[in-house]
Amino acid sequence: MINAINKLFRPNHSSTITSNTAFFIDLVGYLAVMFLIREVYFSEFNFIANGLFWSFTTLVFASWRMRVRQISWKDLGLCIPDDLMKAFIATVATLALTILLIILFEIFKDVIETPLSVDKSDEQAASKFGELKDNWWFFLSLIPFIWLQSCLEEILDRGFLLTWIEKTLSSTIFAMVIAVVLQALIFGFRHSYDISERSITVALIGLAMGICYVAFGRNLWPLIIAHCVLNTISMIERV
């Protein structure tokens, strides 16, 4: 069984088609792990602990496939930016584009003919994170784990997922556009497993992150910082 799995995932660089197929097989395996691992939930631990377990498990799989393909996290942008001013601009641009897309969605969502499920994330926050209302010490104890999860999501969704979709489709401009859109849709869907206000909002966040990732030199740190800022604001609103 193990030999069969290794043979399936073994790289073969004999042709472009074979290379694309290898990345596609990696991608299918990655998505399978990413979604299936979420069926495992340890009820004795809170939502954040389970979320970190899911992300780290997916990270292990992604790191394995990167090692086989001889691609490092540095190659995907997990490195200190060469130009700090450009990184700052990228962070601000990411935040601005994210906010703009969310505002536009809030303006135009009423014209969508298909009714969308209402975003109930605020109502579910207490069951996921615990009671945060007027509890700043609890907030401060949670926020480092929120930042860690934000970091992992950018590494996995923008760094690995976007890149692997792109490589599966031959790394053309068309492939880049498809990769940016597709990773955003996957990012939104796995946050609620439906088509709702929440899934669309999260998808728009993923879209903004993906656009800025490819537009500003594919460095992950501006996205990580922007993601941490957005999640911090979201958590503060619940205190």
Tab-separated table of C-alpha atoms in Angstrom:
chain	number	residue	atom	x	y	z
A	1	MET	CA	0.000	0.000	0.000
A	2	ILE	CA	2.773	2.440	0.969
A	3	ASN	CA	4.729	1.584	-2.194
A	4	ALA	CA	1.624	2.230	-4.276
A	5	ILE	CA	1.148	5.672	-2.680
A	6	ASN	CA	4.806	6.565	-3.180
A	7	LYS	CA	4.608	5.463	-6.809
A	8	LEU	CA	1.498	7.562	-7.349
A	9	PHE	CA	3.121	10.692	-5.935
A	10	ARG	CA	6.614	10.053	-7.353
A	11	PRO	CA	7.757	12.979	-9.520
A	12	ASN	CA	8.457	12.430	-13.179
A	13	HIS	CA	9.909	15.312	-15.166
A	14	SER	CA	10.098	13.539	-18.526
A	15	SER	CA	7.605	15.933	-20.131
A	16	THR	CA	5.541	19.050	-19.484
A	17	ILE	CA	2.365	16.981	-19.537
A	18	THR	CA	3.753	14.566	-16.966
A	19	SER	CA	4.901	17.460	-14.790
A	20	ASN	CA	1.457	19.072	-14.928
A	21	THR	CA	-0.124	15.732	-14.089
A	22	ALA	CA	2.205	15.335	-11.094
A	23	PHE	CA	1.156	18.734	-9.729
A	24	PHE	CA	-2.482	17.817	-10.363
A	25	ILE	CA	-2.111	14.604	-8.354
A	26	ASP	CA	-0.481	16.627	-5.561
A	27	LEU	CA	-3.395	19.069	-5.710
A	28	VAL	CA	-6.041	16.355	-5.486
A	29	GLY	CA	-4.243	14.819	-2.515
A	30	TYR	CA	-3.884	18.190	-0.847
A	31	LEU	CA	-7.582	19.065	-1.238
A	32	ALA	CA	-8.582	15.617	0.000
A	33	VAL	CA	-6.481	16.053	3.126
A	34	MET	CA	-7.645	19.648	3.646
A	35	PHE	CA	-11.343	18.739	3.577
A	36	LEU	CA	-11.268	15.259	5.089
A	37	ILE	CA	-9.188	16.274	8.109
A	38	ARG	CA	-12.003	18.656	9.055
A	39	GLU	CA	-14.198	15.631	9.693
A	40	VAL	CA	-11.969	14.976	12.706
A	41	TYR	CA	-13.026	17.119	15.655
A	42	PHE	CA	-11.760	16.668	19.196
A	43	SER	CA	-14.670	17.785	21.357
A	44	GLU	CA	-12.458	18.084	24.440
A	45	PHE	CA	-10.604	20.939	22.732
A	46	ASN	CA	-11.962	24.261	21.485
A	47	PHE	CA	-12.462	25.369	17.883
A	48	ILE	CA	-9.106	27.164	17.676
A	49	ALA	CA	-7.177	24.072	18.757
A	50	ASN	CA	-9.016	21.941	16.222
A	51	GLY	CA	-8.466	24.569	13.532
A	52	LEU	CA	-4.725	24.605	14.186
A	53	PHE	CA	-4.695	20.791	14.089
A	54	TRP	CA	-6.393	20.861	10.675
A	55	SER	CA	-3.992	23.491	9.329
A	56	PHE	CA	-0.839	21.820	10.626
A	57	THR	CA	-1.941	18.467	9.205
A	58	THR	CA	-2.492	20.086	5.816
A	59	LEU	CA	0.852	21.871	6.176
A	60	VAL	CA	2.627	18.544	6.690
A	61	PHE	CA	1.147	17.177	3.462
A	62	ALA	CA	1.993	20.355	1.539
A	63	SER	CA	5.567	20.357	2.868
A	64	TRP	CA	5.970	16.723	1.820
A	65	ARG	CA	4.874	17.438	-1.752
A	66	MET	CA	7.073	20.544	-1.914
A	67	ARG	CA	10.069	18.545	-0.785
A	68	VAL	CA	9.415	16.001	-3.527
A	69	ARG	CA	9.077	18.780	-6.146
A	70	GLN	CA	12.179	20.503	-4.756
A	71	ILE	CA	10.267	23.702	-4.015
A	72	SER	CA	10.832	25.555	-0.736
A	73	TRP	CA	8.551	27.826	1.249
A	74	LYS	CA	11.006	30.587	0.444
A	75	ASP	CA	10.290	29.982	-3.240
A	76	LEU	CA	6.606	30.589	-2.486
A	77	GLY	CA	7.326	33.870	-0.715
A	78	LEU	CA	7.846	32.987	2.938
A	79	CYS	CA	10.920	35.162	3.258
A	80	ILE	CA	11.879	38.646	4.390
A	81	PRO	CA	10.842	41.148	1.688
A	82	ASP	CA	13.720	42.722	-0.234
A	83	ASP	CA	11.941	46.072	-0.299
A	84	LEU	CA	10.227	46.957	2.988
A	85	MET	CA	8.472	49.984	1.492
A	86	LYS	CA	7.012	47.840	-1.276
A	87	ALA	CA	5.929	45.312	1.371
A	88	PHE	CA	4.231	48.087	3.360
A	89	ILE	CA	2.434	49.321	0.239
A	90	ALA	CA	1.397	45.740	-0.548
A	91	THR	CA	-0.014	45.321	2.965
A	92	VAL	CA	-2.017	48.559	2.755
A	93	ALA	CA	-3.194	47.689	-0.768
A	94	THR	CA	-4.314	44.241	0.390
A	95	LEU	CA	-6.312	45.715	3.260
A	96	ALA	CA	-7.803	48.399	1.018
A	97	LEU	CA	-8.806	45.952	-1.734
A	98	THR	CA	-10.291	43.542	0.796
A	99	ILE	CA	-12.399	46.271	2.415
A	100	LEU	CA	-13.457	47.604	-1.005
A	101	LEU	CA	-14.631	44.194	-2.224
A	102	ILE	CA	-16.575	43.579	0.994
A	103	ILE	CA	-18.231	47.015	0.774
A	104	LEU	CA	-19.193	46.390	-2.868
A	105	PHE	CA	-20.674	43.039	-1.927
A	106	GLU	CA	-22.687	44.602	0.902
A	107	ILE	CA	-24.014	47.206	-1.555
A	108	PHE	CA	-24.963	44.790	-4.326
A	109	LYS	CA	-25.919	41.618	-2.426
A	110	ASP	CA	-29.583	42.668	-2.310
A	111	VAL	CA	-29.803	42.564	-6.119
A	112	ILE	CA	-28.724	38.906	-6.198
A	113	GLU	CA	-31.793	36.929	-7.262
A	114	THR	CA	-30.838	33.814	-5.298
A	115	PRO	CA	-31.378	34.445	-1.558
A	116	LEU	CA	-28.258	33.873	0.509
A	117	SER	CA	-28.030	32.453	3.996
A	118	VAL	CA	-27.398	35.196	6.545
A	119	ASP	CA	-23.907	35.387	8.031
A	120	LYS	CA	-24.237	33.951	11.541
A	121	SER	CA	-20.538	33.976	12.395
A	122	ASP	CA	-21.038	36.590	15.110
A	123	GLU	CA	-23.736	34.477	16.755
A	124	GLN	CA	-21.511	31.382	16.583
A	125	ALA	CA	-18.431	33.160	17.942
A	126	ALA	CA	-19.134	32.314	21.586
A	127	SER	CA	-19.393	28.581	20.850
A	128	LYS	CA	-16.204	28.684	18.783
A	129	PHE	CA	-13.959	30.974	20.808
A	130	GLY	CA	-15.637	31.304	24.190
A	131	GLU	CA	-17.284	34.342	25.735
A	132	LEU	CA	-15.243	37.400	24.724
A	133	LYS	CA	-17.645	40.154	25.743
A	134	ASP	CA	-15.777	42.565	28.086
A	135	ASN	CA	-13.094	39.926	28.596
A	136	TRP	CA	-9.893	41.557	27.346
A	137	TRP	CA	-7.571	39.131	29.128
A	138	PHE	CA	-9.220	36.234	27.359
A	139	PHE	CA	-8.946	38.137	24.072
A	140	LEU	CA	-5.217	38.698	24.628
A	141	SER	CA	-4.711	35.011	25.383
A	142	LEU	CA	-6.486	34.006	22.150
A	143	ILE	CA	-5.048	36.519	19.699
A	144	PRO	CA	-1.589	34.864	19.255
A	145	PHE	CA	-3.358	31.670	18.141
A	146	ILE	CA	-5.588	33.697	15.819
A	147	TRP	CA	-2.460	35.221	14.274
A	148	LEU	CA	-0.863	31.799	13.916
A	149	GLN	CA	-3.949	30.487	12.131
A	150	SER	CA	-3.964	33.581	9.887
A	151	CYS	CA	-0.337	32.915	8.999
A	152	LEU	CA	-1.039	29.268	8.196
A	153	GLU	CA	-3.994	30.151	5.983
A	154	GLU	CA	-1.892	32.506	3.881
A	155	ILE	CA	0.955	30.013	3.614
A	156	LEU	CA	-1.405	27.229	2.564
A	157	ASP	CA	-4.103	28.990	0.543
A	158	ARG	CA	-2.102	31.650	-1.237
A	159	GLY	CA	1.363	30.099	-1.092
A	160	PHE	CA	0.727	26.420	-1.811
A	161	LEU	CA	-2.800	26.126	-3.217
A	162	LEU	CA	-2.619	29.047	-5.642
A	163	THR	CA	0.828	28.008	-6.871
A	164	TRP	CA	-0.111	24.348	-7.340
A	165	ILE	CA	-3.273	25.226	-9.288
A	166	GLU	CA	-1.178	27.504	-11.476
A	167	LYS	CA	1.476	24.848	-12.096
A	168	THR	CA	-1.206	22.277	-12.872
A	169	LEU	CA	-2.422	24.617	-15.638
A	170	SER	CA	1.074	25.257	-17.098
A	171	SER	CA	1.872	28.572	-15.349
A	172	THR	CA	0.406	30.827	-18.062
A	173	ILE	CA	-1.310	34.181	-17.507
A	174	PHE	CA	-4.636	32.408	-17.955
A	175	ALA	CA	-3.573	29.811	-15.385
A	176	MET	CA	-2.634	32.570	-12.941
A	177	VAL	CA	-6.083	34.184	-13.235
A	178	ILE	CA	-7.832	30.832	-12.804
A	179	ALA	CA	-5.607	30.010	-9.825
A	180	VAL	CA	-6.376	33.316	-8.099
A	181	VAL	CA	-10.128	32.860	-8.564
A	182	LEU	CA	-10.246	29.137	-7.777
A	183	GLN	CA	-8.228	29.359	-4.564
A	184	ALA	CA	-10.541	32.159	-3.410
A	185	LEU	CA	-13.639	30.033	-4.077
A	186	ILE	CA	-12.130	27.088	-2.190
A	187	PHE	CA	-11.091	29.404	0.657
A	188	GLY	CA	-14.630	30.761	0.941
A	189	PHE	CA	-16.380	27.415	0.646
A	190	ARG	CA	-14.346	25.629	3.323
A	191	HIS	CA	-15.216	28.299	5.876
A	192	SER	CA	-18.932	27.462	5.787
A	193	TYR	CA	-19.521	24.583	3.314
A	194	ASP	CA	-22.333	26.457	1.572
A	195	ILE	CA	-23.081	29.443	-0.643
A	196	SER	CA	-23.900	32.140	1.874
A	197	GLU	CA	-23.034	35.694	2.813
A	198	ARG	CA	-20.160	34.346	4.901
A	199	SER	CA	-18.696	32.090	2.212
A	200	ILE	CA	-18.861	34.872	-0.384
A	201	THR	CA	-17.321	37.399	2.012
A	202	VAL	CA	-14.476	35.024	2.857
A	203	ALA	CA	-14.024	34.222	-0.845
A	204	LEU	CA	-13.694	37.951	-1.576
A	205	ILE	CA	-11.035	38.180	1.131
A	206	GLY	CA	-9.222	35.282	-0.539
A	207	LEU	CA	-9.605	36.973	-3.923
A	208	ALA	CA	-8.066	40.216	-2.642
A	209	MET	CA	-5.211	38.300	-1.017
A	210	GLY	CA	-4.601	36.301	-4.197
A	211	ILE	CA	-4.589	39.376	-6.430
A	212	CYS	CA	-2.140	41.201	-4.201
A	213	TYR	CA	0.036	38.080	-3.870
A	214	VAL	CA	0.687	37.952	-7.621
A	215	ALA	CA	0.637	41.732	-8.102
A	216	PHE	CA	3.302	42.572	-5.512
A	217	GLY	CA	5.974	39.977	-6.186
A	218	ARG	CA	4.517	36.914	-4.425
A	219	ASN	CA	5.790	37.636	-0.952
A	220	LEU	CA	3.562	36.181	1.751
A	221	TRP	CA	4.370	38.573	4.594
A	222	PRO	CA	2.179	41.493	3.444
A	223	LEU	CA	-0.732	39.052	3.167
A	224	ILE	CA	-0.004	37.532	6.561
A	225	ILE	CA	0.118	40.951	8.224
A	226	ALA	CA	-3.065	42.091	6.464
A	227	HIS	CA	-4.828	38.859	7.423
A	228	CYS	CA	-3.763	39.243	11.060
A	229	VAL	CA	-5.039	42.833	11.090
A	230	LEU	CA	-8.420	41.811	9.657
A	231	ASN	CA	-8.853	38.936	12.106
A	232	THR	CA	-7.780	41.109	15.030
A	233	ILE	CA	-10.403	43.712	14.122
A	234	SER	CA	-12.992	40.952	13.774
A	235	MET	CA	-12.148	39.616	17.238
A	236	ILE	CA	-12.096	43.072	18.847
A	237	GLU	CA	-15.634	43.657	17.590
A	238	ARG	CA	-16.722	40.702	19.722
A	239	VAL	CA	-15.119	41.940	22.965
